[in-house]
C-alpha cells in the first residue's frame, strides 16, 4: 500500500468533520503531533448545528448506525466512547407509512421484525425477511474488511477470494432484484431498498453490494446520542484534545506551501503559517483540488448524488404519535428517482423523511414543543435548473403540509419554521452541485474507481471525507479518516474487531 514517504511527525488535518476527527485521533494514537484547522467555531463539518429560538438544531445527518466504528475512533486514543457519549437505541428504527394508509414499524430485533412483517404482509413475507436478514449479514461480513474499510491501489486490488464470494451471493446483481428474491410485497421491499437514495442511485440500477446500508439500518440498529447528533463530533473532539490534538477553530485554510512534491506548510486567513510533514484534506473536492493545484484526470465526469431540501420545524409536542424516524412513501415511489435524477424536477408525489430528535432528547426543544427535521430529496444543481431563491420557502412549507396531512393532521397548525436549507444553500457551503451527499455511488465511483485518497504528484497529501473512499455516510466518513491515517503511518494491526449483528438483539 502506498504511504507517505519521509517524516510524518506533524500532521495538519484540514476540517473537523467526522473524517477529520477520526484521522486526527488515529494519528494521535500512533504518536503523531496533530493540528486540526476548522473554519467553523465548532467541530462537526457536515454535522452542523444551529440554535434558534430555544431549539438545538442538527443541520446534518439524523440517522446514526454502527456505533462500534465510533468506538474505534475513541479507542485509538485510549478513550472510552461510553465515558464521552450517551447513545440510546432507537426503537422502532423507523416507522414507514405508505400511500395506501398502511404503516410498518421497522424493528432491528429479528423476532420482533418477523412478527411485525407477518402481521403486516403475511407469513411468507416474514419467512422471506428471515432469509434476507441472513443474506444481509453475510453481505456485510464479506464487504467490510475487504472493500468498505480498505485502501485500494488499483482496480486489480479487487481481485481477491472475497470478490468471488461476494459475486457468488449476488453482490453484483441489482439491489432491488436481490431483495425481490426474498420479499415480494412491494411495501416491505422499500424498507430494504429506500437507502439507495443515500447512495444516489435508483435501487433498480444500484448494485446489491450497497444493500449493506440496509444491514446497518435494519439489522445492526439505529441509535441517538443524548444532546443531539452534534454530541458525536463534540465528544470526539473532546477526546482528541485530551490526547494532545491541537484545534484551531474559526480558521480558514487559504493555501498550501510546497517544496517539490511535498506540502511543507498550511496557511490560514488569519495569516498563520503551520509547518507540517503531511496534510490530511477533508475539504469539498473543488476546494481540495484548488488548494492542491491539481485537476483530476478522469475519462468521464464525476456524477454528484441527488440533493435535498431540509426544513427544521418547531411544533407543539406530539408525544408518541410520531416515531423518532418516520418515512412517508409517496404512491409514485418508482418514478421518484427518474424525476430527481434523470428529469431534474421536483417529486410530483413526494416521499419524505420526518425525524423527531426530541423523541430521544426532549431538551432539544422548549418545554411543550417538539423539533422536527423534514427532508425531501431533490435534484442537485447540475441535474435541475430550479430557482431555489424563489421557490425554496414555499416548497419547504408544502413539505411540512404534506407531512402533516399524511402523518398527523393538524401538525402544521402551530408550526414554527426555524430554518430551511436548499441545494443553493449547500452550494454556498462549498458542496459540489449543491448536494450534501457528495458523489453518487455508481460502479464507476466506487472502491478503486472513486477519487483516491492519495494525490498524484504530491507525496504527503492525503484526502478524507465523503467524496473519497469509502463513500458517503457517518460510518464511512469515520472509516475514511482511518484509511487516511493508514496512508500516513501504514496500517496498524490492533484495530478493534467488528461487531456483527445477525440474530435477535
Tab-separated table of C-alpha atoms in Angstrom:
chain	number	residue	atom	x	y	z
A	1	UNK	CA	0.000	0.000	0.000
A	2	UNK	CA	1.262	3.427	-0.892
A	3	UNK	CA	2.098	5.522	2.195
A	4	UNK	CA	3.588	8.949	2.778
A	5	UNK	CA	7.381	8.735	2.408
A	6	UNK	CA	9.759	10.566	4.702
A	7	UNK	CA	8.947	12.149	8.062
A	8	UNK	CA	5.340	12.304	9.283
A	9	UNK	CA	5.914	13.675	12.771
A	10	UNK	CA	3.489	16.620	12.488
A	11	UNK	CA	0.273	16.272	10.506
A	12	UNK	CA	-2.182	19.074	9.799
A	13	UNK	CA	-5.775	17.961	9.308
A	14	UNK	CA	-7.938	20.441	7.411
A	15	UNK	CA	-11.512	20.152	8.657
A	16	UNK	CA	-13.031	18.893	11.913
A	17	UNK	CA	-15.848	16.865	10.426
A	18	UNK	CA	-16.157	13.187	11.255
A	19	UNK	CA	-13.447	12.162	8.798
A	20	UNK	CA	-11.052	14.814	10.074
A	21	UNK	CA	-11.712	13.958	13.708
A	22	UNK	CA	-11.240	10.256	13.003
A	23	UNK	CA	-7.978	10.875	11.138
A	24	UNK	CA	-6.717	13.149	13.914
A	25	UNK	CA	-7.481	10.593	16.632
A	26	UNK	CA	-5.936	7.718	14.708
A	27	UNK	CA	-2.800	9.745	14.017
A	28	UNK	CA	-2.508	10.996	17.595
A	29	UNK	CA	-2.877	7.451	18.859
A	30	UNK	CA	0.010	6.434	16.590
A	31	UNK	CA	2.333	9.011	18.075
A	32	UNK	CA	1.959	11.907	15.637
A	33	UNK	CA	1.555	15.527	16.632
A	34	UNK	CA	-1.706	16.706	15.051
A	35	UNK	CA	-3.165	20.149	14.397
A	36	UNK	CA	-6.765	20.404	13.167
A	37	UNK	CA	-7.804	23.580	11.345
A	38	UNK	CA	-11.581	24.141	11.180
A	39	UNK	CA	-13.398	27.061	9.569
A	40	UNK	CA	-16.355	26.951	11.959
A	41	UNK	CA	-16.314	27.676	15.675
A	42	UNK	CA	-17.237	24.078	16.489
A	43	UNK	CA	-16.458	20.561	15.237
A	44	UNK	CA	-18.758	18.546	13.005
A	45	UNK	CA	-18.335	19.603	9.388
A	46	UNK	CA	-21.491	18.437	7.614
A	47	UNK	CA	-22.825	17.525	11.063
A	48	UNK	CA	-23.568	21.191	11.617
A	49	UNK	CA	-25.560	22.875	14.336
A	50	UNK	CA	-27.739	25.914	14.911
A	51	UNK	CA	-29.504	27.256	17.999
A	52	UNK	CA	-32.706	29.091	17.071
A	53	UNK	CA	-35.425	30.356	19.425
A	54	UNK	CA	-34.679	27.766	22.082
A	55	UNK	CA	-34.297	24.840	19.677
A	56	UNK	CA	-30.969	22.976	19.354
A	57	UNK	CA	-30.868	22.013	15.692
A	58	UNK	CA	-28.613	19.489	13.994
A	59	UNK	CA	-28.233	20.536	10.375
A	60	UNK	CA	-26.571	17.358	9.112
A	61	UNK	CA	-27.335	13.634	9.247
A	62	UNK	CA	-30.003	12.368	11.614
A	63	UNK	CA	-29.551	8.586	11.421
A	64	UNK	CA	-26.718	7.070	13.457
A	65	UNK	CA	-25.690	3.468	12.857
A	66	UNK	CA	-22.643	1.274	13.564
A	67	UNK	CA	-21.570	2.807	16.897
A	68	UNK	CA	-18.692	0.316	17.057
A	69	UNK	CA	-16.981	2.387	14.348
A	70	UNK	CA	-17.328	5.476	16.557
A	71	UNK	CA	-15.924	3.430	19.439
A	72	UNK	CA	-12.940	2.598	17.246
A	73	UNK	CA	-12.053	6.294	16.964
A	74	UNK	CA	-12.187	6.749	20.733
A	75	UNK	CA	-10.139	3.587	21.267
A	76	UNK	CA	-7.410	4.967	19.006
A	77	UNK	CA	-6.521	7.493	21.734
A	78	UNK	CA	-7.193	5.141	24.629
A	79	UNK	CA	-10.595	6.653	25.408
A	80	UNK	CA	-13.957	5.016	26.017
A	81	UNK	CA	-16.994	6.020	23.991
A	82	UNK	CA	-19.341	5.335	26.885
A	83	UNK	CA	-17.492	7.871	29.023
A	84	UNK	CA	-17.912	10.586	26.402
A	85	UNK	CA	-21.166	9.778	24.621
A	86	UNK	CA	-24.578	8.559	25.747
A	87	UNK	CA	-26.107	6.559	22.894
A	88	UNK	CA	-29.599	5.112	23.174
A	89	UNK	CA	-31.204	2.608	20.765
A	90	UNK	CA	-33.987	3.997	18.580
A	91	UNK	CA	-36.968	1.646	18.716
A	92	UNK	CA	-38.502	1.365	16.211
A	93	UNK	CA	-35.619	2.245	13.928
A	94	UNK	CA	-38.158	3.739	11.503
A	95	UNK	CA	-41.902	3.973	11.099
A	96	UNK	CA	-42.763	3.559	7.438
A	97	UNK	CA	-46.109	4.751	6.076
A	98	UNK	CA	-47.430	4.054	2.605
A	99	UNK	CA	-49.835	5.644	0.148
A	100	UNK	CA	-52.496	3.007	0.884
A	101	UNK	CA	-52.638	4.158	4.519
A	102	UNK	CA	-50.742	1.176	5.939
A	103	UNK	CA	-47.796	1.527	8.301
A	104	UNK	CA	-44.947	-0.724	9.451
A	105	UNK	CA	-42.612	-0.191	12.394
A	106	UNK	CA	-39.119	-1.347	11.468
A	107	UNK	CA	-37.572	-3.309	14.341
A	108	UNK	CA	-33.932	-4.366	14.497
A	109	UNK	CA	-34.727	-7.352	16.728
A	110	UNK	CA	-35.153	-10.344	14.426
A	111	UNK	CA	-38.152	-11.903	16.152
A	112	UNK	CA	-39.956	-8.592	16.649
A	113	UNK	CA	-39.480	-7.617	13.000
A	114	UNK	CA	-40.524	-11.052	11.776
A	115	UNK	CA	-43.727	-10.816	13.800
A	116	UNK	CA	-44.383	-7.271	12.556
A	117	UNK	CA	-43.959	-8.288	8.918
A	118	UNK	CA	-46.173	-11.358	9.380
A	119	UNK	CA	-48.947	-9.178	10.798
A	120	UNK	CA	-48.419	-6.611	8.038
A	121	UNK	CA	-47.957	-8.802	4.950
A	122	UNK	CA	-48.331	-12.460	5.904
A	123	UNK	CA	-46.167	-15.421	6.927
A	124	UNK	CA	-44.475	-15.864	3.543
A	125	UNK	CA	-43.060	-12.327	3.725
A	126	UNK	CA	-41.922	-12.908	7.300
A	127	UNK	CA	-40.088	-16.066	6.253
A	128	UNK	CA	-38.506	-14.142	3.391
A	129	UNK	CA	-37.384	-11.465	5.821
A	130	UNK	CA	-35.595	-14.049	7.964
A	131	UNK	CA	-33.696	-15.318	4.916
A	132	UNK	CA	-32.982	-11.738	3.823
A	133	UNK	CA	-31.573	-10.894	7.231
A	134	UNK	CA	-29.139	-13.817	6.952
A	135	UNK	CA	-28.122	-12.687	3.457
A	136	UNK	CA	-27.600	-9.065	4.531
A	137	UNK	CA	-25.415	-10.201	7.403
A	138	UNK	CA	-23.275	-12.329	5.114
A	139	UNK	CA	-23.050	-9.446	2.638
A	140	UNK	CA	-21.711	-7.208	5.374
A	141	UNK	CA	-19.222	-9.849	6.573
A	142	UNK	CA	-17.788	-10.180	3.076
A	143	UNK	CA	-17.662	-6.479	2.282
A	144	UNK	CA	-16.441	-4.755	5.401
A	145	UNK	CA	-12.755	-5.560	5.759
A	146	UNK	CA	-12.051	-6.341	2.120
A	147	UNK	CA	-13.928	-3.483	0.469
A	148	UNK	CA	-15.521	-0.864	2.731
A	149	UNK	CA	-12.627	-0.449	5.177
A	150	UNK	CA	-9.770	-0.967	2.722
A	151	UNK	CA	-7.446	1.258	0.747
A	152	UNK	CA	-7.049	0.395	-2.937
A	153	UNK	CA	-4.062	0.903	-5.184
A	154	UNK	CA	-5.833	-0.003	-8.432
A	155	UNK	CA	-8.838	-1.947	-9.710
A	156	UNK	CA	-6.624	-5.038	-9.524
A	157	UNK	CA	-6.841	-4.690	-5.729
A	158	UNK	CA	-10.381	-6.014	-6.025
A	159	UNK	CA	-9.243	-9.397	-7.294
A	160	UNK	CA	-9.389	-11.354	-4.065
A	161	UNK	CA	-11.166	-14.526	-2.926
A	162	UNK	CA	-13.659	-12.262	-1.149
A	163	UNK	CA	-14.662	-10.790	-4.502
A	164	UNK	CA	-15.569	-14.245	-5.787
A	165	UNK	CA	-17.583	-15.000	-2.649
A	166	UNK	CA	-19.353	-11.643	-2.923
A	167	UNK	CA	-20.249	-12.357	-6.537
A	168	UNK	CA	-21.466	-15.827	-5.596
A	169	UNK	CA	-24.048	-14.473	-3.157
A	170	UNK	CA	-25.323	-11.885	-5.639
A	171	UNK	CA	-23.418	-8.777	-4.615
A	172	UNK	CA	-23.034	-7.651	-8.239
A	173	UNK	CA	-26.633	-8.188	-9.225
A	174	UNK	CA	-29.254	-5.463	-8.900
A	175	UNK	CA	-30.144	-4.295	-5.398
A	176	UNK	CA	-33.905	-4.315	-5.974
A	177	UNK	CA	-33.740	-7.618	-7.830
A	178	UNK	CA	-31.910	-9.317	-4.957
A	179	UNK	CA	-34.330	-8.012	-2.338
A	180	UNK	CA	-37.158	-9.318	-4.530
A	181	UNK	CA	-35.734	-12.842	-4.251
A	182	UNK	CA	-36.613	-12.768	-0.560
A	183	UNK	CA	-39.616	-10.421	-0.323
A	184	UNK	CA	-42.344	-9.917	-2.897
A	185	UNK	CA	-44.543	-7.368	-1.109
A	186	UNK	CA	-43.604	-4.041	-2.709
A	187	UNK	CA	-44.119	-2.091	0.510
A	188	UNK	CA	-41.826	-4.317	2.527
A	189	UNK	CA	-39.258	-4.259	-0.274
A	190	UNK	CA	-38.997	-0.490	0.122
A	191	UNK	CA	-37.831	-0.885	3.726
A	192	UNK	CA	-34.703	-2.569	2.381
A	193	UNK	CA	-34.151	-0.514	-0.799
A	194	UNK	CA	-35.001	3.122	0.022
A	195	UNK	CA	-31.409	3.505	1.276
A	196	UNK	CA	-30.418	3.738	-2.392
A	197	UNK	CA	-31.249	7.428	-2.026
A	198	UNK	CA	-28.250	7.718	0.297
A	199	UNK	CA	-26.087	6.151	-2.397
A	200	UNK	CA	-27.519	8.457	-5.056
A	201	UNK	CA	-28.538	5.623	-7.383
A	202	UNK	CA	-32.029	4.217	-8.127
A	203	UNK	CA	-32.488	0.809	-6.442
A	204	UNK	CA	-33.303	-0.644	-9.875
A	205	UNK	CA	-29.807	0.339	-11.044
A	206	UNK	CA	-27.757	0.057	-7.850
A	207	UNK	CA	-25.545	-2.927	-7.138
A	208	UNK	CA	-26.815	-5.289	-4.459
A	209	UNK	CA	-23.494	-4.746	-2.690
A	210	UNK	CA	-24.901	-1.413	-1.458
A	211	UNK	CA	-27.596	-3.251	0.459
A	212	UNK	CA	-25.053	-3.211	3.296
A	213	UNK	CA	-26.642	0.167	4.101
A	214	UNK	CA	-29.884	-1.695	4.753
A	215	UNK	CA	-27.925	-4.037	7.025
A	216	UNK	CA	-26.697	-1.073	9.031
A	217	UNK	CA	-30.209	0.364	9.406
A	218	UNK	CA	-32.372	-2.704	9.817
A	219	UNK	CA	-30.068	-5.296	11.386
A	220	UNK	CA	-27.257	-3.551	13.255
A	221	UNK	CA	-29.662	-0.923	14.577
A	222	UNK	CA	-30.206	2.837	14.794
A	223	UNK	CA	-29.069	4.948	17.756
A	224	UNK	CA	-29.379	8.512	19.000
A	225	UNK	CA	-26.969	10.495	21.186
A	226	UNK	CA	-28.252	12.482	24.145
A	227	UNK	CA	-27.640	16.115	23.310
A	228	UNK	CA	-28.411	15.593	19.652
A	229	UNK	CA	-26.248	14.470	16.742
A	230	UNK	CA	-23.817	17.292	17.449
A	231	UNK	CA	-22.838	15.382	20.589
A	232	UNK	CA	-20.875	12.916	18.425
A	233	UNK	CA	-18.308	15.337	16.937
A	234	UNK	CA	-18.166	17.285	20.187
A	235	UNK	CA	-17.323	14.111	22.125
A	236	UNK	CA	-14.744	13.046	19.552
A	237	UNK	CA	-13.112	16.477	19.652
A	238	UNK	CA	-13.009	16.433	23.452
A	239	UNK	CA	-11.273	13.055	23.487
A	240	UNK	CA	-8.901	14.144	20.714
A	241	UNK	CA	-7.924	17.320	22.579
A	242	UNK	CA	-7.296	15.280	25.745
A	243	UNK	CA	-4.917	13.150	23.664
A	244	UNK	CA	-2.929	16.208	22.611
A	245	UNK	CA	-4.580	17.171	19.318
A	246	UNK	CA	-4.492	20.945	18.807
A	247	UNK	CA	-7.641	22.544	17.394
A	248	UNK	CA	-7.767	25.900	15.636
A	249	UNK	CA	-11.419	26.821	15.201
A	250	UNK	CA	-12.714	29.734	13.146
A	251	UNK	CA	-9.695	29.429	10.857
A	252	UNK	CA	-9.910	29.053	7.075
A	253	UNK	CA	-7.113	27.402	5.112
A	254	UNK	CA	-6.242	29.608	2.156
A	255	UNK	CA	-3.114	27.991	0.710
A	256	UNK	CA	-0.691	25.103	0.923
A	257	UNK	CA	3.030	25.792	0.657
A	258	UNK	CA	5.010	23.240	-1.296
A	259	UNK	CA	8.578	22.304	-1.896
A	260	UNK	CA	8.849	19.972	-4.829
A	261	UNK	CA	6.419	17.109	-4.322
A	262	UNK	CA	5.746	17.799	-0.641
A	263	UNK	CA	3.409	20.152	1.207
A	264	UNK	CA	5.532	21.945	3.781
A	265	UNK	CA	3.066	24.310	5.445
A	266	UNK	CA	-0.590	25.314	5.664
A	267	UNK	CA	-1.561	28.984	5.537
A	268	UNK	CA	-4.774	30.399	7.014
A	269	UNK	CA	-6.905	33.502	6.554
A	270	UNK	CA	-5.576	34.817	9.884
A	271	UNK	CA	-2.078	34.908	8.447
A	272	UNK	CA	-0.891	31.849	10.351
A	273	UNK	CA	1.660	29.533	8.822
A	274	UNK	CA	1.596	25.978	10.195
A	275	UNK	CA	4.559	23.788	9.304
A	276	UNK	CA	3.699	20.172	8.557
A	277	UNK	CA	5.211	16.881	7.483
A	278	UNK	CA	1.920	15.708	5.997
A	279	UNK	CA	-1.565	17.088	5.454
A	280	UNK	CA	-4.994	15.409	5.501
A	281	UNK	CA	-7.569	17.349	3.487
A	282	UNK	CA	-11.251	16.773	4.261
A	283	UNK	CA	-12.451	19.789	2.305
A	284	UNK	CA	-15.008	19.532	-0.502
A	285	UNK	CA	-13.392	18.247	-3.695
A	286	UNK	CA	-13.481	21.526	-5.665
A	287	UNK	CA	-11.626	23.337	-2.862
A	288	UNK	CA	-9.309	20.381	-2.322
A	289	UNK	CA	-8.169	20.378	-5.932
A	290	UNK	CA	-7.877	24.167	-5.882
A	291	UNK	CA	-5.607	24.064	-2.826
A	292	UNK	CA	-3.508	21.318	-4.385
A	293	UNK	CA	-3.344	22.964	-7.791
A	294	UNK	CA	-4.477	19.718	-9.361
A	295	UNK	CA	-7.222	18.724	-11.766
A	296	UNK	CA	-8.365	15.104	-11.520
A	297	UNK	CA	-7.685	13.022	-14.609
A	298	UNK	CA	-10.888	11.078	-15.265
A	299	UNK	CA	-12.192	9.972	-18.667
A	300	UNK	CA	-15.781	10.512	-17.503
A	301	UNK	CA	-17.015	13.477	-15.467
A	302	UNK	CA	-17.858	12.758	-11.840
A	303	UNK	CA	-21.554	12.349	-11.117
A	304	UNK	CA	-22.888	14.030	-7.962
A	305	UNK	CA	-25.657	12.459	-5.908
A	306	UNK	CA	-29.144	13.981	-5.703
A	307	UNK	CA	-29.623	16.773	-3.189
A	308	UNK	CA	-32.347	17.588	-0.662
A	309	UNK	CA	-34.374	20.332	0.921
A	310	UNK	CA	-34.493	20.238	4.710
A	311	UNK	CA	-36.955	22.157	6.868
A	312	UNK	CA	-36.330	22.424	10.614
A	313	UNK	CA	-39.658	22.975	12.312
A	314	UNK	CA	-40.876	23.504	15.872
A	315	UNK	CA	-44.350	22.124	16.661
A	316	UNK	CA	-46.485	21.518	19.771
A	317	UNK	CA	-45.368	18.314	21.499
A	318	UNK	CA	-46.866	15.264	19.786
A	319	UNK	CA	-45.898	12.529	22.245
A	320	UNK	CA	-45.574	9.103	20.704
A	321	UNK	CA	-47.883	9.898	17.794
A	322	UNK	CA	-44.728	10.275	15.714
A	323	UNK	CA	-41.789	7.895	15.953
A	324	UNK	CA	-38.213	9.150	16.076
A	325	UNK	CA	-37.683	8.464	12.349
A	326	UNK	CA	-40.709	8.463	10.033
A	327	UNK	CA	-40.573	7.635	6.334
A	328	UNK	CA	-43.597	8.646	4.293
A	329	UNK	CA	-43.559	6.919	0.910
A	330	UNK	CA	-45.481	8.573	-1.894
A	331	UNK	CA	-47.573	6.490	-4.248
A	332	UNK	CA	-45.243	7.211	-7.173
A	333	UNK	CA	-42.158	5.811	-5.458
A	334	UNK	CA	-40.826	4.082	-8.584
A	335	UNK	CA	-40.896	7.354	-10.527
A	336	UNK	CA	-39.256	9.417	-7.810
A	337	UNK	CA	-35.739	8.544	-8.922
A	338	UNK	CA	-36.458	9.368	-12.567
A	339	UNK	CA	-37.827	12.756	-11.582
A	340	UNK	CA	-34.962	13.887	-9.351
A	341	UNK	CA	-32.051	12.172	-11.150
A	342	UNK	CA	-32.994	11.943	-14.836
A	343	UNK	CA	-35.507	14.750	-15.321
A	344	UNK	CA	-34.160	17.254	-12.779
A	345	UNK	CA	-37.604	18.148	-11.432
A	346	UNK	CA	-39.269	18.110	-8.029
A	347	UNK	CA	-41.063	14.946	-6.934
A	348	UNK	CA	-44.666	15.004	-8.119
A	349	UNK	CA	-45.663	12.754	-5.202
A	350	UNK	CA	-43.044	13.415	-2.528
A	351	UNK	CA	-41.512	10.764	-0.311
A	352	UNK	CA	-40.327	12.360	2.929
A	353	UNK	CA	-38.150	11.631	5.935
A	354	UNK	CA	-39.508	13.219	9.107
A	355	UNK	CA	-37.211	12.927	12.123
A	356	UNK	CA	-38.255	13.937	15.652
A	357	UNK	CA	-34.970	14.212	17.589
A	358	UNK	CA	-36.859	15.314	20.685
A	359	UNK	CA	-38.117	11.724	20.920
A	360	UNK	CA	-34.596	10.897	22.055
A	361	UNK	CA	-33.864	14.095	23.975
A	362	UNK	CA	-36.754	16.470	24.834
A	363	UNK	CA	-34.278	19.159	25.931
A	364	UNK	CA	-33.559	19.932	22.260
A	365	UNK	CA	-36.783	21.997	22.142
A	366	UNK	CA	-38.502	24.442	24.512
A	367	UNK	CA	-40.925	22.906	27.043
A	368	UNK	CA	-44.134	21.686	25.430
A	369	UNK	CA	-42.629	21.660	21.923
A	370	UNK	CA	-41.100	19.113	19.570
A	371	UNK	CA	-38.399	19.625	16.971
A	372	UNK	CA	-38.862	18.119	13.515
A	373	UNK	CA	-36.427	17.639	10.649
A	374	UNK	CA	-38.317	17.234	7.352
A	375	UNK	CA	-36.270	16.131	4.337
A	376	UNK	CA	-37.322	15.792	0.708
A	377	UNK	CA	-34.892	14.507	-1.938
A	378	UNK	CA	-34.445	16.942	-4.834
A	379	UNK	CA	-32.348	17.286	-7.985
A	380	UNK	CA	-28.840	18.596	-7.474
A	381	UNK	CA	-27.853	21.834	-9.186
A	382	UNK	CA	-26.388	20.021	-12.195
A	383	UNK	CA	-29.488	17.916	-12.821
A	384	UNK	CA	-32.114	20.610	-12.287
A	385	UNK	CA	-32.299	24.318	-13.093
A	386	UNK	CA	-34.562	25.321	-10.207
A	387	UNK	CA	-34.655	28.843	-8.789
A	388	UNK	CA	-34.309	27.969	-5.105
A	389	UNK	CA	-34.236	31.620	-4.061
A	390	UNK	CA	-37.783	31.931	-5.382
A	391	UNK	CA	-39.283	28.536	-4.602
A	392	UNK	CA	-37.363	27.317	-1.550
A	393	UNK	CA	-39.556	28.730	1.197
A	394	UNK	CA	-42.834	27.753	-0.414
A	395	UNK	CA	-41.597	24.261	-1.243
A	396	UNK	CA	-40.485	23.730	2.353
A	397	UNK	CA	-43.923	24.779	3.598
A	398	UNK	CA	-45.522	22.340	1.150
A	399	UNK	CA	-43.272	19.608	2.540
A	400	UNK	CA	-44.423	20.344	6.076
A	401	UNK	CA	-48.073	20.443	4.988
A	402	UNK	CA	-47.711	17.102	3.168
A	403	UNK	CA	-46.053	15.531	6.206
A	404	UNK	CA	-48.881	16.777	8.415
A	405	UNK	CA	-51.574	15.519	6.064
A	406	UNK	CA	-50.060	12.038	5.881
A	407	UNK	CA	-48.681	11.522	9.379
A	408	UNK	CA	-50.559	13.717	11.832
A	409	UNK	CA	-53.324	16.056	10.623
A	410	UNK	CA	-53.070	19.430	12.323
A	411	UNK	CA	-49.350	19.070	12.860
A	412	UNK	CA	-48.733	22.251	10.895
A	413	UNK	CA	-51.369	24.374	12.652
A	414	UNK	CA	-48.802	25.923	15.001
A	415	UNK	CA	-45.637	25.092	13.098
A	416	UNK	CA	-42.643	27.392	13.527
A	417	UNK	CA	-40.368	27.001	10.502
A	418	UNK	CA	-36.966	27.657	12.052
A	419	UNK	CA	-34.618	27.122	9.133
A	420	UNK	CA	-34.788	25.986	5.512
A	421	UNK	CA	-31.796	24.532	3.666
A	422	UNK	CA	-31.935	24.125	-0.120
A	423	UNK	CA	-29.423	22.896	-2.716
A	424	UNK	CA	-28.401	26.516	-3.240
A	425	UNK	CA	-27.511	26.739	0.451
A	426	UNK	CA	-25.461	23.528	0.267
A	427	UNK	CA	-23.627	25.019	-2.720
A	428	UNK	CA	-22.815	28.183	-0.762
A	429	UNK	CA	-21.157	25.926	1.798
A	430	UNK	CA	-18.870	24.677	-0.972
A	431	UNK	CA	-20.625	21.377	-1.718
A	432	UNK	CA	-20.278	20.393	-5.358
A	433	UNK	CA	-23.554	20.571	-7.331
A	434	UNK	CA	-25.315	21.707	-4.167
A	435	UNK	CA	-25.591	18.225	-2.654
A	436	UNK	CA	-24.622	17.174	0.876
A	437	UNK	CA	-24.415	13.560	-0.332
A	438	UNK	CA	-21.228	14.082	-2.384
A	439	UNK	CA	-20.642	11.702	-5.305
A	440	UNK	CA	-23.200	9.100	-6.288
A	441	UNK	CA	-22.181	5.503	-5.669
A	442	UNK	CA	-22.250	4.385	-9.274
A	443	UNK	CA	-19.973	1.487	-10.219
A	444	UNK	CA	-17.515	3.949	-11.736
A	445	UNK	CA	-17.387	5.907	-8.466
A	446	UNK	CA	-16.935	3.007	-6.072
A	447	UNK	CA	-13.874	1.469	-4.425
A	448	UNK	CA	-10.783	1.911	-6.616
A	449	UNK	CA	-12.852	3.892	-9.138
A	450	UNK	CA	-13.815	6.572	-6.605
A	451	UNK	CA	-11.496	9.604	-6.298
A	452	UNK	CA	-8.469	8.210	-4.472
A	453	UNK	CA	-7.304	9.412	-1.094
A	454	UNK	CA	-3.794	9.885	-2.439
A	455	UNK	CA	-2.800	12.618	-4.867
A	456	UNK	CA	-0.713	12.027	-7.959
A	457	UNK	CA	2.468	14.097	-7.825
A	458	UNK	CA	2.146	15.143	-4.172
A	459	UNK	CA	3.818	12.745	-1.772
A	460	UNK	CA	2.407	13.808	1.586
A	461	UNK	CA	-1.176	14.947	0.948
A	462	UNK	CA	-3.994	12.535	1.776
A	463	UNK	CA	-7.749	13.024	1.315
A	464	UNK	CA	-10.640	12.009	3.567
A	465	UNK	CA	-14.398	12.577	3.551
A	466	UNK	CA	-17.487	11.579	1.629
A	467	UNK	CA	-16.091	12.225	-1.857
A	468	UNK	CA	-13.199	9.792	-1.491
A	469	UNK	CA	-13.069	6.195	-0.282
A	470	UNK	CA	-15.113	4.520	1.052
A	471	UNK	CA	-18.032	6.922	0.485
A	472	UNK	CA	-20.955	8.850	1.958
A	473	UNK	CA	-22.422	8.442	5.442
A	474	UNK	CA	-21.444	8.670	9.087
A	475	UNK	CA	-19.763	5.245	9.395
A	476	UNK	CA	-17.924	5.645	6.107
A	477	UNK	CA	-16.761	9.173	6.973
A	478	UNK	CA	-15.182	7.836	10.151
A	479	UNK	CA	-13.609	4.995	8.193
A	480	UNK	CA	-12.234	7.414	5.605
A	481	UNK	CA	-10.357	9.150	8.421
A	482	UNK	CA	-8.819	5.854	9.497
A	483	UNK	CA	-7.908	4.996	5.892
A	484	UNK	CA	-6.244	8.410	5.557
A	485	UNK	CA	-4.257	7.774	8.750
A	486	UNK	CA	-3.170	4.411	7.308
A	487	UNK	CA	-1.812	6.264	4.273
A	488	UNK	CA	0.295	8.429	6.589
A	489	UNK	CA	1.618	5.813	9.006
A	490	UNK	CA	0.968	2.464	7.407
A	491	UNK	CA	-1.700	0.054	8.625
A	492	UNK	CA	-1.802	-0.725	12.322
A	493	UNK	CA	-2.707	-4.231	13.393
A	494	UNK	CA	-4.706	-3.589	16.565
A	495	UNK	CA	-7.922	-2.200	15.060
A	496	UNK	CA	-10.919	-3.228	17.164
A	497	UNK	CA	-12.791	-6.306	15.870
A	498	UNK	CA	-16.075	-5.861	14.042
A	499	UNK	CA	-19.307	-6.411	15.922
A	500	UNK	CA	-21.753	-8.108	13.579
A	501	UNK	CA	-25.422	-8.499	14.400
A	502	UNK	CA	-27.444	-11.270	12.826
A	503	UNK	CA	-29.881	-12.809	15.292
A	504	UNK	CA	-32.144	-11.347	17.957
A	505	UNK	CA	-30.899	-8.314	19.814
